[in-house]
Amino acid sequence: MEQKLEVWQRGPLPDVRPLLQPVAHALLQAREEVNEYLEGFPKELLWIRPAGMASAGFHLQHLSGVLDRVFTYARAEGLSPFQFEQLYEEGKDRAEGYRVEDLVSRFNVQVDQAMIQLKDTDESGLTEYRGVGRAGLPSTVIGLLFHAAEHTMRHVGQLMVTIAVVKSEAEKL
């Protein structure tokens, strides 16, 4: 199998300003990995919590939710009622049961929206103050965008380990 170059190794992304290239590269890398590792992942394993840790379903919901919320704060906007609903839902299946493909698609859409916002972000405003959450914790536009990328990649790593563990355990049964 031929090893594919990581997104950052493929060069600059068109229409993304230089200071935001690392954020865009990380988000696109995360999307590629999520799509690859979740292909064919059984729905029955989605909510298993190995060793009491977070489930694959939680990580998928959280990846989308945090990306949406942090990019909202970067735009100096408050969260919508729908965003609060999604936050409350993280880690829970719905009555009819989530399909893996639906959660992956939700993440893909969120990355697409983040990429549009990155392309529209003016570098001159990157150091502008942004309050986070109800407490208005201090950050900046660049701080939030960097955190979104870093947090996304951290959870993708956790998701990959979770998937490997639950698939391995399922094969033993």
C-alpha atoms as one frame of an Amber mdcrd trajectory, in Angstrom:
protein
   0.000   0.000   0.000   1.384   3.370  -1.010   1.763   5.841   1.842  -0.136
   9.031   1.187   1.391  12.403   2.015  -0.260  14.240   4.887  -2.257  17.308
   3.919   0.403  19.786   5.091   3.013  17.965   2.973   0.978  18.572  -0.180
   1.600  22.307  -0.094  -0.383  25.485   0.470  -4.134  25.384   0.106  -5.644
  27.815  -2.382  -7.517  30.796  -0.953  -6.329  30.160   2.624  -4.153  32.932
   4.025  -0.615  31.910   5.064  -1.141  32.267   8.836  -4.224  30.036   8.652
  -2.652  27.264   6.559  -1.774  25.109   9.631  -5.378  25.259  10.877  -6.738
  24.304   7.458  -4.177  21.525   7.019  -5.031  20.018  10.413  -8.785  20.093
   9.792  -8.461  18.519   6.347  -6.094  15.862   7.747  -8.628  15.110  10.483
 -11.391  14.726   7.918  -9.330  12.310   5.831  -8.494  10.192   8.875 -12.031
  10.139  10.243 -13.411   9.044   6.878 -10.730   6.375   6.475 -10.963   4.876
   9.964 -14.761   4.891  10.141 -15.305   3.237   6.784 -17.209   0.030   7.480
 -17.232   0.629  11.255 -20.178  -1.315  12.718 -23.028   0.717  14.195 -23.241
  -1.785  17.057 -19.820  -0.665  18.317 -20.549   3.065  18.176 -21.455   3.548
  21.854 -19.111   1.047  23.519 -16.955   2.753  26.150 -13.738   0.745  26.496
 -12.346   0.922  30.028 -15.057   3.479  30.793 -13.551   5.958  28.329 -15.454
   7.911  25.678 -17.170   5.996  22.889 -16.523   6.419  19.169 -20.013   7.965
  18.945 -19.095  10.584  21.539 -15.883  11.492  19.733 -17.727  11.912  16.426
 -20.392  14.132  17.998 -17.778  16.094  19.957 -15.552  16.643  16.924 -18.412
  18.277  15.037 -19.799  20.142  18.025 -16.572  21.705  19.256 -15.558  22.745
  15.763 -18.926  24.440  15.312 -18.866  26.124  18.722 -15.276  27.361  18.605
 -15.644  28.753  15.082 -18.846  30.478  16.257 -16.903  32.176  19.061 -14.185
  33.151  16.561 -16.906  35.043  14.639 -17.790  36.837  17.912 -21.201  35.159
  17.997 -23.023  33.392  20.787 -24.220  29.832  20.577 -27.659  29.079  19.179
 -30.281  26.902  20.910 -29.475  24.181  18.342 -25.791  24.281  19.295 -26.735
  23.878  22.962 -28.949  20.903  22.008 -26.039  19.290  20.203 -23.770  19.925
  23.197 -26.272  18.244  25.517 -26.575  15.310  23.089 -22.841  14.538  22.996
 -22.252  10.972  24.142 -25.864   9.911  23.652 -27.481   7.901  20.915 -30.854
   9.003  19.600 -34.011   6.897  19.832 -33.807   5.634  16.253 -30.051   5.154
  16.556 -27.349   7.075  14.763 -25.758   5.597  11.702 -21.977   5.891  11.587
 -22.281   7.486   8.152 -24.543  10.236   9.534 -22.061  11.212  12.244 -19.147
  11.150   9.792 -21.154  13.239   7.326 -21.945  15.754  10.060 -18.222  16.106
  10.750 -17.450  16.483   7.033 -20.023  19.264   6.717 -18.564  21.019   9.757
 -15.059  20.882   8.276 -16.428  22.300   5.002 -18.032  25.184   6.910 -14.822
  25.785   8.855 -12.842  25.913   5.612 -15.197  28.550   4.213 -14.769  30.611
   7.373 -10.977  30.243   7.235 -10.946  31.462   3.632 -13.056  34.467   4.671
 -10.943  35.306   7.750  -8.819  38.420   7.398  -5.345  38.026   8.895  -5.455
  41.591  10.223  -8.138  40.558  12.730  -6.447  37.429  14.063  -5.366  39.044
  17.333  -8.788  40.519  18.097 -10.232  39.619  21.489 -12.933  36.969  21.622
 -14.871  35.980  24.713 -15.590  32.284  25.040 -18.756  30.901  26.552 -21.070
  32.457  29.083 -18.099  33.410  31.257 -16.451  35.254  28.375 -13.110  33.530
  28.901 -10.438  35.550  27.095  -9.088  34.421  23.759  -8.349  35.767  20.296
  -9.489  34.794  16.819  -6.196  33.000  16.109  -6.264  31.385  19.550  -9.697
  29.936  18.903  -8.888  28.762  15.392  -5.663  27.121  16.568  -7.497  25.491
  19.480 -10.150  24.141  17.111  -7.453  22.483  14.988  -5.479  21.150  17.955
  -8.571  19.879  19.752  -9.845  18.218  16.589  -6.603  16.334  16.009  -6.442
  15.272  19.680  -9.911  13.736  19.481  -9.174  12.105  16.132  -6.251  10.334
  17.827  -8.488   9.240  20.683 -11.138   8.111  18.201  -8.613   5.993  16.291
  -7.525   4.223  19.488 -11.134   3.698  20.579 -12.022   2.196  17.204  -9.040
  -0.163  17.318  -9.855  -1.325  20.846 -13.577  -1.938  20.340 -13.024  -3.700
  17.017 -10.360  -5.907  18.588 -12.607  -6.775  21.522 -15.555  -7.498  19.192
 -13.410  -9.886  17.133 -12.608 -11.907  20.268 -16.294 -12.617  20.866
